Short mmCIF file of C-alpha atoms in Angstrom, two decimals:
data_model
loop_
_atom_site.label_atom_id
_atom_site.label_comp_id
_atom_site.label_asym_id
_atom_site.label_seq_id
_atom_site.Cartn_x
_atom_site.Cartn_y
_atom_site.Cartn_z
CA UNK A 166 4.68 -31.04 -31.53
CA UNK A 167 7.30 -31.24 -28.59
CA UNK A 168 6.37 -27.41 -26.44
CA UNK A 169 9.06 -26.36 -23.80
CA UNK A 170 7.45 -24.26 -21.07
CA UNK A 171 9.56 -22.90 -17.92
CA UNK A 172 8.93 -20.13 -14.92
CA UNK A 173 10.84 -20.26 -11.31
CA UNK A 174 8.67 -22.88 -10.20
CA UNK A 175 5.12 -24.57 -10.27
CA UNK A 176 3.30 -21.42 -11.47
CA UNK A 177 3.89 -21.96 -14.85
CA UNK A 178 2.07 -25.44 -14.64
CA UNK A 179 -1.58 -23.65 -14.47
CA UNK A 180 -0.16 -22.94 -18.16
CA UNK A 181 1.21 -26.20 -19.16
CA UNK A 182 -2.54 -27.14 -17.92
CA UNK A 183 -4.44 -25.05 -20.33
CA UNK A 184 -2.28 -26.19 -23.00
CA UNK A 185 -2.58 -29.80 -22.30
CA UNK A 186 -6.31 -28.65 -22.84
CA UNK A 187 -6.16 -27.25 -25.91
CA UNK A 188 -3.54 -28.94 -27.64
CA UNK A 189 -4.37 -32.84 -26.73
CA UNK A 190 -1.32 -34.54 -28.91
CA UNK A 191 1.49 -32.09 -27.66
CA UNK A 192 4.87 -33.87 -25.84
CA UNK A 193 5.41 -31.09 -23.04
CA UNK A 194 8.73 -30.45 -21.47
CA UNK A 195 8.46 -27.77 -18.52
CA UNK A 196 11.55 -26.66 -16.33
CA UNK A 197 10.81 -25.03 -13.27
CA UNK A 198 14.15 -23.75 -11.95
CA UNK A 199 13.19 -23.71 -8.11
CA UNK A 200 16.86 -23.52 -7.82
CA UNK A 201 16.65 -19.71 -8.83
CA UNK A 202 13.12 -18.98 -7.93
CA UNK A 203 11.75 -16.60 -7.56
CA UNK A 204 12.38 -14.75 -10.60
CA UNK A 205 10.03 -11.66 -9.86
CA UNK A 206 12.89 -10.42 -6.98
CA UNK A 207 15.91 -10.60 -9.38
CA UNK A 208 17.52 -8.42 -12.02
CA UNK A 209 16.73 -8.47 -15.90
CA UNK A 210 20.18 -9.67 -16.17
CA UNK A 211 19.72 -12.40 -14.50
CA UNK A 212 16.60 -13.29 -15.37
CA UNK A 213 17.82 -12.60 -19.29
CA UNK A 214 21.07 -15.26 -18.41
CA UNK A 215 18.45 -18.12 -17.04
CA UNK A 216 16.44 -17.65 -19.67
CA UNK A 217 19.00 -18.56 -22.21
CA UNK A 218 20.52 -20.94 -20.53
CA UNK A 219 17.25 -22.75 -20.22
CA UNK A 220 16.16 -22.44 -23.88
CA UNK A 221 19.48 -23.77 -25.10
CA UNK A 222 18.71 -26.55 -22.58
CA UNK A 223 15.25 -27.56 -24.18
CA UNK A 224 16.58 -26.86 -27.56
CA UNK A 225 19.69 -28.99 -27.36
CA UNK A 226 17.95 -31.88 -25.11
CA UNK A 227 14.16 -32.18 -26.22
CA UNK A 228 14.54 -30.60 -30.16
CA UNK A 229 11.68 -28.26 -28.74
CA UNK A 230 9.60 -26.71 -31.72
CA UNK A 231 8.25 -23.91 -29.54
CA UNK A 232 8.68 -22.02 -26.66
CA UNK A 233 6.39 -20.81 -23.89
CA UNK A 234 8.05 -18.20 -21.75
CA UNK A 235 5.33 -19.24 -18.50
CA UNK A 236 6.21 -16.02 -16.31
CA UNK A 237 5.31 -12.56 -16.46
CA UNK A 238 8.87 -11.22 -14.98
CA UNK A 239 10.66 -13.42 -17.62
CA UNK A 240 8.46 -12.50 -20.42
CA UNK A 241 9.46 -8.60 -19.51
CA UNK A 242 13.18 -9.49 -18.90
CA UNK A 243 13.66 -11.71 -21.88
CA UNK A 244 10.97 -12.29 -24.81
CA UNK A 245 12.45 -9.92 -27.09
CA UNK A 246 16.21 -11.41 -26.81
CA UNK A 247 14.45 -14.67 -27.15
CA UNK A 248 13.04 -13.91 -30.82
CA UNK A 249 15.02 -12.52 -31.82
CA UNK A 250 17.74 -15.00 -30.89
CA UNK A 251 15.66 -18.28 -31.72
CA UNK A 252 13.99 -17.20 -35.05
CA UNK A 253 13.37 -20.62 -36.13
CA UNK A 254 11.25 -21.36 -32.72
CA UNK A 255 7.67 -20.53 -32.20
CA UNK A 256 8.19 -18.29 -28.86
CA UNK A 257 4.74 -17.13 -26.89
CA UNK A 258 5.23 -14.92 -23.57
CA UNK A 259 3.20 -13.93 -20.47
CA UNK A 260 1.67 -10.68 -19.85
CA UNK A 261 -0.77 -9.27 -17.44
CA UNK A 262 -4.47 -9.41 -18.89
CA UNK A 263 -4.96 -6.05 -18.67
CA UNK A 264 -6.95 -5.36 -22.13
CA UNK A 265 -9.79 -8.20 -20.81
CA UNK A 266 -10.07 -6.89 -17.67
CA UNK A 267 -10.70 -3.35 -19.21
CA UNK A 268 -13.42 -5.03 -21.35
CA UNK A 269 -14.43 -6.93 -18.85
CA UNK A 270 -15.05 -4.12 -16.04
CA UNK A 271 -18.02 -2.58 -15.30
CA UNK A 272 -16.67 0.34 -13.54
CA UNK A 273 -13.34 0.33 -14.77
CA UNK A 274 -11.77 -0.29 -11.31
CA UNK A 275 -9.00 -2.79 -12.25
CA UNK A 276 -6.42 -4.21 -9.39
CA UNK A 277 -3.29 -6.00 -10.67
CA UNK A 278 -1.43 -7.99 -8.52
CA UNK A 279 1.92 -8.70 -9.69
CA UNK A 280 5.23 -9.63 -8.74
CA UNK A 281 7.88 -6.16 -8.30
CA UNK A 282 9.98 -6.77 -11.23
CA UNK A 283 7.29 -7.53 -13.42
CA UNK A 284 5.89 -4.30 -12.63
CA UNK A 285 9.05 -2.33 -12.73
CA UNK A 286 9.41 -4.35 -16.33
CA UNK A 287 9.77 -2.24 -19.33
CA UNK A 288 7.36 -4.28 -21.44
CA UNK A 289 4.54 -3.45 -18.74
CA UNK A 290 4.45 -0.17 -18.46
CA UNK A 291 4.78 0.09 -22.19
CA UNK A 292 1.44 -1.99 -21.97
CA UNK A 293 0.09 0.12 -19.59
CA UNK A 294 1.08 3.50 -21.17
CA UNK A 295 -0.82 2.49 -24.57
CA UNK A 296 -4.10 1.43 -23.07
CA UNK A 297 -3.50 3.97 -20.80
CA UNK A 298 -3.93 6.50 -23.61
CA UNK A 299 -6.64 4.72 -25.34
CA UNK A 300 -8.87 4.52 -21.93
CA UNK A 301 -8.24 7.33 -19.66
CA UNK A 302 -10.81 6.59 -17.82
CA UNK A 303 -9.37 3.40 -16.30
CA UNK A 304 -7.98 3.50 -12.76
CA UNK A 305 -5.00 0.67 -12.05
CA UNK A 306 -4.65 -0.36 -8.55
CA UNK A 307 -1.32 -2.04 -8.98
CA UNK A 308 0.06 -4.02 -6.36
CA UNK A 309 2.98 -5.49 -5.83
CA UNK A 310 3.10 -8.97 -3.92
CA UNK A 311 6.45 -10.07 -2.45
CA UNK A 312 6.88 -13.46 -0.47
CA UNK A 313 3.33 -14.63 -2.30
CA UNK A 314 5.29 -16.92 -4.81
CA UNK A 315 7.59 -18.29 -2.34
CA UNK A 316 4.40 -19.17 0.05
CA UNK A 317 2.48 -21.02 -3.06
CA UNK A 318 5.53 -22.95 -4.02
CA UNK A 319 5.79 -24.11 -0.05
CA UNK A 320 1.86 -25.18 -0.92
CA UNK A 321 0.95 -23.05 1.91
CA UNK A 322 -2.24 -22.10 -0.40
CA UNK A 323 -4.53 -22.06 2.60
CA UNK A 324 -1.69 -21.11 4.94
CA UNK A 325 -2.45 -18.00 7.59
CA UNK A 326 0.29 -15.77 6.59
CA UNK A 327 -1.09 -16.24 3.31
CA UNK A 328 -4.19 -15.15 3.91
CA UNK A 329 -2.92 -11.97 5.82
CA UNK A 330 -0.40 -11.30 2.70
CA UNK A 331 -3.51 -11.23 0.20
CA UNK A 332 -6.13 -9.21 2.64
CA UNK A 333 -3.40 -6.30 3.52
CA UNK A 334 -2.73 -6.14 -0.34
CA UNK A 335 -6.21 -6.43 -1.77
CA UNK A 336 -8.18 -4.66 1.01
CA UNK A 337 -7.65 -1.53 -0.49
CA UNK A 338 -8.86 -2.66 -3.34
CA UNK A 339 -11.79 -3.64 -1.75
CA UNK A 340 -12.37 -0.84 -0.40
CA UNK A 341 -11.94 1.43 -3.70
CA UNK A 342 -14.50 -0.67 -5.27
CA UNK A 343 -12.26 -2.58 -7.38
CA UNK A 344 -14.20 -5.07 -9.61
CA UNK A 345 -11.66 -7.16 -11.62
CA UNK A 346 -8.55 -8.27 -10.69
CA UNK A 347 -5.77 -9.06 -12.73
CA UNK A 348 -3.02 -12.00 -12.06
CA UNK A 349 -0.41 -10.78 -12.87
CA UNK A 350 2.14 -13.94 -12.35
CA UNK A 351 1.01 -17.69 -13.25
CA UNK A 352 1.27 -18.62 -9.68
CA UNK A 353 -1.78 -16.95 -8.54
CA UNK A 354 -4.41 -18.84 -9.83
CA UNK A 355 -3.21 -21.20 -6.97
CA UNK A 356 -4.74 -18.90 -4.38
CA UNK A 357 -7.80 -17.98 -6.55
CA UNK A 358 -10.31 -19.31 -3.43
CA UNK A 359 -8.09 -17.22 -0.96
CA UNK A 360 -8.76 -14.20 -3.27
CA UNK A 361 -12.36 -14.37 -3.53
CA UNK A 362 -12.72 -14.96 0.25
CA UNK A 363 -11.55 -11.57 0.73
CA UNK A 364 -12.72 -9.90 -2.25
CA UNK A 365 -16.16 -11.44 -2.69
CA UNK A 366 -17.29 -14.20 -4.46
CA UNK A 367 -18.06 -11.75 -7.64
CA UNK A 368 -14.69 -10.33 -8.14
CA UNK A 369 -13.64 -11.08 -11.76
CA UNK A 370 -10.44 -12.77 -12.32
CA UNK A 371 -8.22 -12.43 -15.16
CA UNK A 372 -5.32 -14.87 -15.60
CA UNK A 373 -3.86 -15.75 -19.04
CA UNK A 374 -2.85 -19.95 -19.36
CA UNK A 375 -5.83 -20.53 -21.77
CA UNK A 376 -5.24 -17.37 -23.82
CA UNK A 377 -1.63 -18.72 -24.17
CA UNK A 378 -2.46 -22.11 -24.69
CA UNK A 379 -5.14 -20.53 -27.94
CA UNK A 380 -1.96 -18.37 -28.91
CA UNK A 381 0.41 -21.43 -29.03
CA UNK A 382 -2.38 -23.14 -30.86
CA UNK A 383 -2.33 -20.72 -33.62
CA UNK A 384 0.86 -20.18 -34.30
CA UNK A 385 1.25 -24.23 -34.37
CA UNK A 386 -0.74 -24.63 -36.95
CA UNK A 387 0.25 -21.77 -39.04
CA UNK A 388 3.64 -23.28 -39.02
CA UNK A 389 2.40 -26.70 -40.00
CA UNK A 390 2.44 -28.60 -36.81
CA UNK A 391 0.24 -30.98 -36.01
CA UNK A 392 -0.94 -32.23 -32.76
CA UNK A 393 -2.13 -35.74 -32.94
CA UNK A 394 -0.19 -38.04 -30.99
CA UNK A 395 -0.31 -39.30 -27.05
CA UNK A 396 0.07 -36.50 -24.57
CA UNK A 397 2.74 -36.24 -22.59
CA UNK A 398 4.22 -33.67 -19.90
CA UNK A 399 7.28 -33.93 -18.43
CA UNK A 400 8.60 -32.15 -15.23
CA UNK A 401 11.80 -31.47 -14.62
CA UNK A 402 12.75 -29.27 -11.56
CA UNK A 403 16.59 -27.74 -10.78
CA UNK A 404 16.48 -28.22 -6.94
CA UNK A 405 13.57 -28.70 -4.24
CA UNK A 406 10.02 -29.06 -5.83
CA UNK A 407 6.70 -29.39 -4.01
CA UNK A 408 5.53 -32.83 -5.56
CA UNK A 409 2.40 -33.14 -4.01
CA UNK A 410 1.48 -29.10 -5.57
CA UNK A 411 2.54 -30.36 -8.81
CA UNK A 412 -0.16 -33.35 -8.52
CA UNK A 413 -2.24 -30.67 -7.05
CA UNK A 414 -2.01 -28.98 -10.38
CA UNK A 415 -2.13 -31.44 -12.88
CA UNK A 416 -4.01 -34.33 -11.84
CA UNK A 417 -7.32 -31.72 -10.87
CA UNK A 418 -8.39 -33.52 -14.08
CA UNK A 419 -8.26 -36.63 -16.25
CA UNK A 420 -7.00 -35.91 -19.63
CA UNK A 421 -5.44 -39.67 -19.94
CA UNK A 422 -1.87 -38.55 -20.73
CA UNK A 423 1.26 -39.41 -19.40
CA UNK A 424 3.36 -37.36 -16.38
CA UNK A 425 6.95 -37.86 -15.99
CA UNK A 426 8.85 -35.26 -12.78
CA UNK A 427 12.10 -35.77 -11.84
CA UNK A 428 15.12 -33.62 -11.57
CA UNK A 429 16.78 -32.58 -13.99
CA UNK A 430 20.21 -33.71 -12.78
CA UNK A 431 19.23 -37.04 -12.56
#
Protein backbone atom coordinates (compact mmCIF):
# COMPACT_ATOMS: atom_id res chain seq x y z
CA UNK A 1 0.00 0.00 0.00
CA UNK A 2 1.90 3.29 -1.04
CA UNK A 3 0.26 6.15 2.01
CA UNK A 4 0.99 9.91 1.24
CA UNK A 5 1.06 11.91 4.48
CA UNK A 6 1.89 15.85 4.52
CA UNK A 7 1.59 18.90 7.29
CA UNK A 8 3.88 22.28 7.16
CA UNK A 9 6.68 20.50 8.51
CA UNK A 10 8.05 17.65 10.83
CA UNK A 11 4.88 17.45 12.98
CA UNK A 12 3.21 15.25 10.88
CA UNK A 13 6.11 12.63 11.24
CA UNK A 14 4.91 11.64 15.00
CA UNK A 15 2.03 10.33 12.53
CA UNK A 16 3.93 8.77 9.80
CA UNK A 17 5.54 7.06 13.11
CA UNK A 18 2.46 5.46 14.44
CA UNK A 19 1.65 4.30 11.11
CA UNK A 20 4.92 2.78 10.37
CA UNK A 21 3.78 0.95 13.67
CA UNK A 22 0.78 -0.30 12.75
CA UNK A 23 0.97 -0.87 9.24
CA UNK A 24 4.62 -2.69 8.92
CA UNK A 25 4.52 -3.33 4.85
CA UNK A 26 3.29 0.29 3.90
CA UNK A 27 5.74 2.46 1.20
CA UNK A 28 5.27 6.02 2.92
CA UNK A 29 5.65 9.21 1.03
CA UNK A 30 5.38 12.38 3.45
CA UNK A 31 5.78 16.10 2.18
CA UNK A 32 6.42 18.55 4.66
CA UNK A 33 6.13 21.91 2.88
CA UNK A 34 8.51 23.96 5.30
CA UNK A 35 8.44 26.26 2.42
CA UNK A 36 4.83 27.40 3.54
CA UNK A 37 4.90 26.43 7.12
CA UNK A 38 3.30 27.13 9.27
CA UNK A 39 -0.05 26.38 8.14
CA UNK A 40 -1.96 27.15 11.51
CA UNK A 41 -1.22 31.27 10.78
CA UNK A 42 -2.65 31.24 7.18
CA UNK A 43 -6.04 31.47 5.52
CA UNK A 44 -8.37 28.43 4.54
CA UNK A 45 -7.69 29.54 1.11
CA UNK A 46 -4.50 29.02 1.22
CA UNK A 47 -4.25 26.27 3.15
CA UNK A 48 -7.25 24.69 0.73
CA UNK A 49 -4.71 25.71 -2.57
CA UNK A 50 -1.55 23.74 -0.83
CA UNK A 51 -3.49 21.12 -0.08
CA UNK A 52 -4.42 20.37 -3.60
CA UNK A 53 -1.55 21.13 -5.03
CA UNK A 54 0.15 18.62 -2.81
CA UNK A 55 -2.33 15.75 -3.32
CA UNK A 56 -2.13 16.09 -7.08
CA UNK A 57 1.64 15.93 -6.37
CA UNK A 58 1.53 12.46 -4.51
CA UNK A 59 -1.14 11.29 -6.78
CA UNK A 60 0.57 12.05 -10.06
CA UNK A 61 4.28 11.14 -8.70
CA UNK A 62 3.92 8.17 -6.11
CA UNK A 63 0.24 6.55 -7.50
CA UNK A 64 -0.65 7.11 -3.69
CA UNK A 65 -3.65 4.77 -2.64
CA UNK A 66 -4.46 6.89 0.40
CA UNK A 67 -4.18 10.00 1.92
CA UNK A 68 -3.35 11.19 5.42
CA UNK A 69 -4.12 14.84 5.86
CA UNK A 70 -1.23 14.99 9.12
CA UNK A 71 -2.42 18.56 10.45
CA UNK A 72 -5.21 19.71 12.37
CA UNK A 73 -5.44 23.33 10.51
CA UNK A 74 -5.40 21.45 7.11
CA UNK A 75 -7.79 18.84 8.12
CA UNK A 76 -10.32 21.97 9.05
CA UNK A 77 -9.34 23.96 5.89
CA UNK A 78 -9.45 21.12 3.44
CA UNK A 79 -10.73 17.40 4.26
CA UNK A 80 -14.05 17.90 2.91
CA UNK A 81 -12.80 19.40 -0.64
CA UNK A 82 -10.41 16.56 -0.47
CA UNK A 83 -13.24 13.73 -0.57
CA UNK A 84 -15.00 14.85 -2.14
CA UNK A 85 -12.55 15.71 -4.91
CA UNK A 86 -10.43 12.35 -4.69
CA UNK A 87 -13.30 9.77 -4.31
CA UNK A 88 -11.26 6.98 -5.46
CA UNK A 89 -8.51 7.71 -2.52
CA UNK A 90 -8.75 6.51 0.98
CA UNK A 91 -8.45 10.15 2.74
CA UNK A 92 -8.06 10.15 6.86
CA UNK A 93 -7.75 13.75 8.62
CA UNK A 94 -6.56 15.19 11.98
CA UNK A 95 -8.68 16.41 14.67
CA UNK A 96 -8.24 17.38 18.22
CA UNK A 97 -8.93 14.32 20.65
CA UNK A 98 -11.42 15.89 22.36
CA UNK A 99 -14.05 12.84 22.82
CA UNK A 100 -10.93 10.72 24.73
CA UNK A 101 -10.01 13.32 26.74
CA UNK A 102 -13.72 13.74 27.89
CA UNK A 103 -13.66 9.97 28.66
CA UNK A 104 -10.59 10.12 29.88
CA UNK A 105 -11.04 13.07 32.57
CA UNK A 106 -11.72 12.72 35.91
CA UNK A 107 -12.96 16.10 36.57
CA UNK A 108 -13.80 17.10 33.26
CA UNK A 109 -11.22 19.96 33.18
CA UNK A 110 -9.90 19.59 29.58
CA UNK A 111 -7.09 22.19 28.11
CA UNK A 112 -6.55 22.16 24.33
CA UNK A 113 -3.71 23.61 22.96
CA UNK A 114 -3.96 24.31 19.42
CA UNK A 115 -2.73 26.28 16.72
CA UNK A 116 -5.26 29.79 15.93
CA UNK A 117 -6.64 28.68 12.74
CA UNK A 118 -7.33 25.37 13.80
CA UNK A 119 -9.34 26.75 16.45
CA UNK A 120 -11.04 29.43 14.47
CA UNK A 121 -11.68 26.21 11.94
CA UNK A 122 -15.20 25.47 11.14
CA UNK A 123 -14.85 21.72 11.54
CA UNK A 124 -13.76 22.38 15.32
CA UNK A 125 -16.15 24.18 16.69
CA UNK A 126 -18.68 22.01 14.95
CA UNK A 127 -16.82 19.27 17.08
CA UNK A 128 -16.96 21.17 19.96
CA UNK A 129 -20.62 22.37 19.67
CA UNK A 130 -21.88 18.56 19.49
CA UNK A 131 -20.04 17.22 22.47
CA UNK A 132 -20.64 20.34 23.82
CA UNK A 133 -24.35 19.51 23.92
CA UNK A 134 -23.96 15.98 24.82
CA UNK A 135 -21.64 16.92 28.04
CA UNK A 136 -22.46 20.19 29.46
CA UNK A 137 -20.67 19.63 32.11
CA UNK A 138 -17.26 19.82 30.40
CA UNK A 139 -15.19 22.99 30.76
CA UNK A 140 -12.60 23.67 27.56
CA UNK A 141 -9.64 25.67 28.36
CA UNK A 142 -8.67 26.36 24.80
CA UNK A 143 -5.53 27.86 24.03
CA UNK A 144 -4.12 29.08 21.30
CA UNK A 145 -0.22 28.66 20.75
CA UNK A 146 1.47 30.91 18.17
CA UNK A 147 5.34 30.76 17.43
CA UNK A 148 5.22 27.00 19.21
CA UNK A 149 5.42 25.25 15.70
CA UNK A 150 7.96 27.46 14.33
CA UNK A 151 10.21 26.85 17.68
CA UNK A 152 9.80 22.79 17.32
CA UNK A 153 10.64 22.85 13.68
CA UNK A 154 14.00 25.05 14.71
CA UNK A 155 14.41 21.77 17.25
CA UNK A 156 14.51 24.23 19.95
CA UNK A 157 12.41 21.42 21.99
CA UNK A 158 14.29 22.18 25.17
CA UNK A 159 14.93 25.78 24.12
CA UNK A 160 14.14 28.69 26.97
CA UNK A 161 11.70 30.66 25.06
CA UNK A 162 10.08 27.48 24.68
CA UNK A 163 9.68 26.73 27.90
CA UNK A 164 8.33 30.31 28.78
CA UNK A 165 5.81 29.95 25.61
CA UNK A 166 4.28 26.63 27.19
CA UNK A 167 4.28 27.82 31.11
CA UNK A 168 2.46 31.38 30.25
CA UNK A 169 -0.07 29.26 28.13
CA UNK A 170 -0.63 26.25 30.33
CA UNK A 171 -0.25 27.92 33.77
CA UNK A 172 -3.65 28.79 33.82
CA UNK A 173 -4.50 25.66 33.24
CA UNK A 174 -2.67 24.61 36.00
CA UNK A 175 -4.02 26.60 38.05
CA UNK A 176 -7.85 25.80 37.12
CA UNK A 177 -7.10 22.29 37.85
CA UNK A 178 -6.97 21.14 34.41
CA UNK A 179 -6.34 17.34 34.21
CA UNK A 180 -6.01 16.34 30.50
CA UNK A 181 -4.64 18.11 27.90
CA UNK A 182 -5.36 17.87 24.45
CA UNK A 183 -2.70 18.35 21.37
CA UNK A 184 -4.24 19.86 19.29
CA UNK A 185 -1.50 20.01 16.25
CA UNK A 186 0.91 16.89 15.47
CA UNK A 187 3.85 18.93 16.42
CA UNK A 188 3.32 18.87 20.04
CA UNK A 189 4.08 15.61 21.02
CA UNK A 190 7.67 16.98 20.38
CA UNK A 191 7.50 19.02 23.55
CA UNK A 192 5.52 16.36 25.53
CA UNK A 193 8.56 16.39 28.46
CA UNK A 194 8.39 20.31 28.39
CA UNK A 195 4.61 19.93 29.05
CA UNK A 196 4.67 17.69 31.90
CA UNK A 197 7.49 19.71 33.56
CA UNK A 198 5.08 22.38 34.00
CA UNK A 199 1.96 20.61 34.33
CA UNK A 200 2.99 17.64 36.47
CA UNK A 201 4.10 14.45 35.69
CA UNK A 202 0.22 13.15 35.88
CA UNK A 203 -1.29 15.38 33.36
CA UNK A 204 -2.96 13.18 30.70
CA UNK A 205 -2.07 13.71 27.18
CA UNK A 206 -4.15 13.21 24.27
CA UNK A 207 -2.58 13.27 20.79
CA UNK A 208 -4.06 11.34 17.82
CA UNK A 209 -0.99 9.57 15.34
CA UNK A 210 -1.95 6.03 16.61
CA UNK A 211 -5.71 6.59 16.39
CA UNK A 212 -4.96 7.66 12.74
CA UNK A 213 -2.60 5.14 12.01
CA UNK A 214 -5.78 2.30 13.45
CA UNK A 215 -8.16 4.49 11.16
CA UNK A 216 -5.89 4.18 8.04
CA UNK A 217 -5.60 0.56 8.99
CA UNK A 218 -9.22 -0.03 8.67
CA UNK A 219 -10.15 1.55 5.92
CA UNK A 220 -7.02 -0.33 4.11
CA UNK A 221 -8.25 -3.34 4.55
CA UNK A 222 -11.81 -2.74 3.87
CA UNK A 223 -10.71 -1.63 0.51
CA UNK A 224 -8.59 -4.70 -0.09
CA UNK A 225 -5.13 -3.51 0.53
CA UNK A 226 -2.71 -5.39 1.86
CA UNK A 227 0.31 -4.51 3.75
CA UNK A 228 2.99 -7.06 3.41
CA UNK A 229 5.96 -5.85 1.79
CA UNK A 230 9.38 -3.94 3.09
CA UNK A 231 8.71 -0.66 4.80
CA UNK A 232 9.66 2.25 3.50
CA UNK A 233 9.27 6.15 4.31
CA UNK A 234 10.30 8.68 2.27
CA UNK A 235 10.85 12.43 3.15
CA UNK A 236 10.61 14.94 0.98
CA UNK A 237 10.75 18.61 2.24
CA UNK A 238 9.92 22.02 -0.09
CA UNK A 239 12.68 24.27 1.44
CA UNK A 240 14.81 24.22 4.82
CA UNK A 241 14.20 21.02 6.99
CA UNK A 242 15.67 20.25 10.41
CA UNK A 243 17.45 16.84 9.51
CA UNK A 244 18.73 15.99 12.66
CA UNK A 245 14.61 16.49 14.22
CA UNK A 246 13.57 14.28 11.53
CA UNK A 247 16.17 11.48 12.83
CA UNK A 248 15.03 12.66 16.14
CA UNK A 249 11.64 11.43 15.17
CA UNK A 250 12.02 8.46 13.34
CA UNK A 251 14.98 6.66 14.31
CA UNK A 252 13.63 6.80 18.42
CA UNK A 253 13.08 3.17 17.32
CA UNK A 254 14.17 0.22 15.20
CA UNK A 255 11.49 -0.96 12.99
CA UNK A 256 14.21 -2.21 10.21
CA UNK A 257 12.74 -0.22 7.30
CA UNK A 258 14.16 1.95 4.94
CA UNK A 259 14.36 6.15 5.17
CA UNK A 260 14.90 8.14 2.17
CA UNK A 261 14.80 12.63 2.84
CA UNK A 262 15.70 14.78 0.35
CA UNK A 263 14.10 17.71 -1.29
CA UNK A 264 11.74 17.53 -3.32
CA UNK A 265 13.28 19.66 -6.08
CA UNK A 266 16.07 17.58 -6.36
Amino acid sequence: MRVGVFDSGIGGLTVVKAITEVLKGAEIFYIADTQFAPYGEKSKEQILRHSFDIANYLIKTHNIDALVVACNTATSAAIKELREHFPELIVVGTEPGIKPAMLLSKNKKIGILATPATLKGEKYQLLVDTLSTSSSHITLYEQACPGLVQQIENGKIEDEKTYLLLENWLKPMKENGVDTLVLGCTHYPLVEDTIKKIMGQNINLIETGYAIANRLKDLSKNCGHFNNGELKVNVYFTSYINLEMISKILNSYNNGGEIVVRNINE
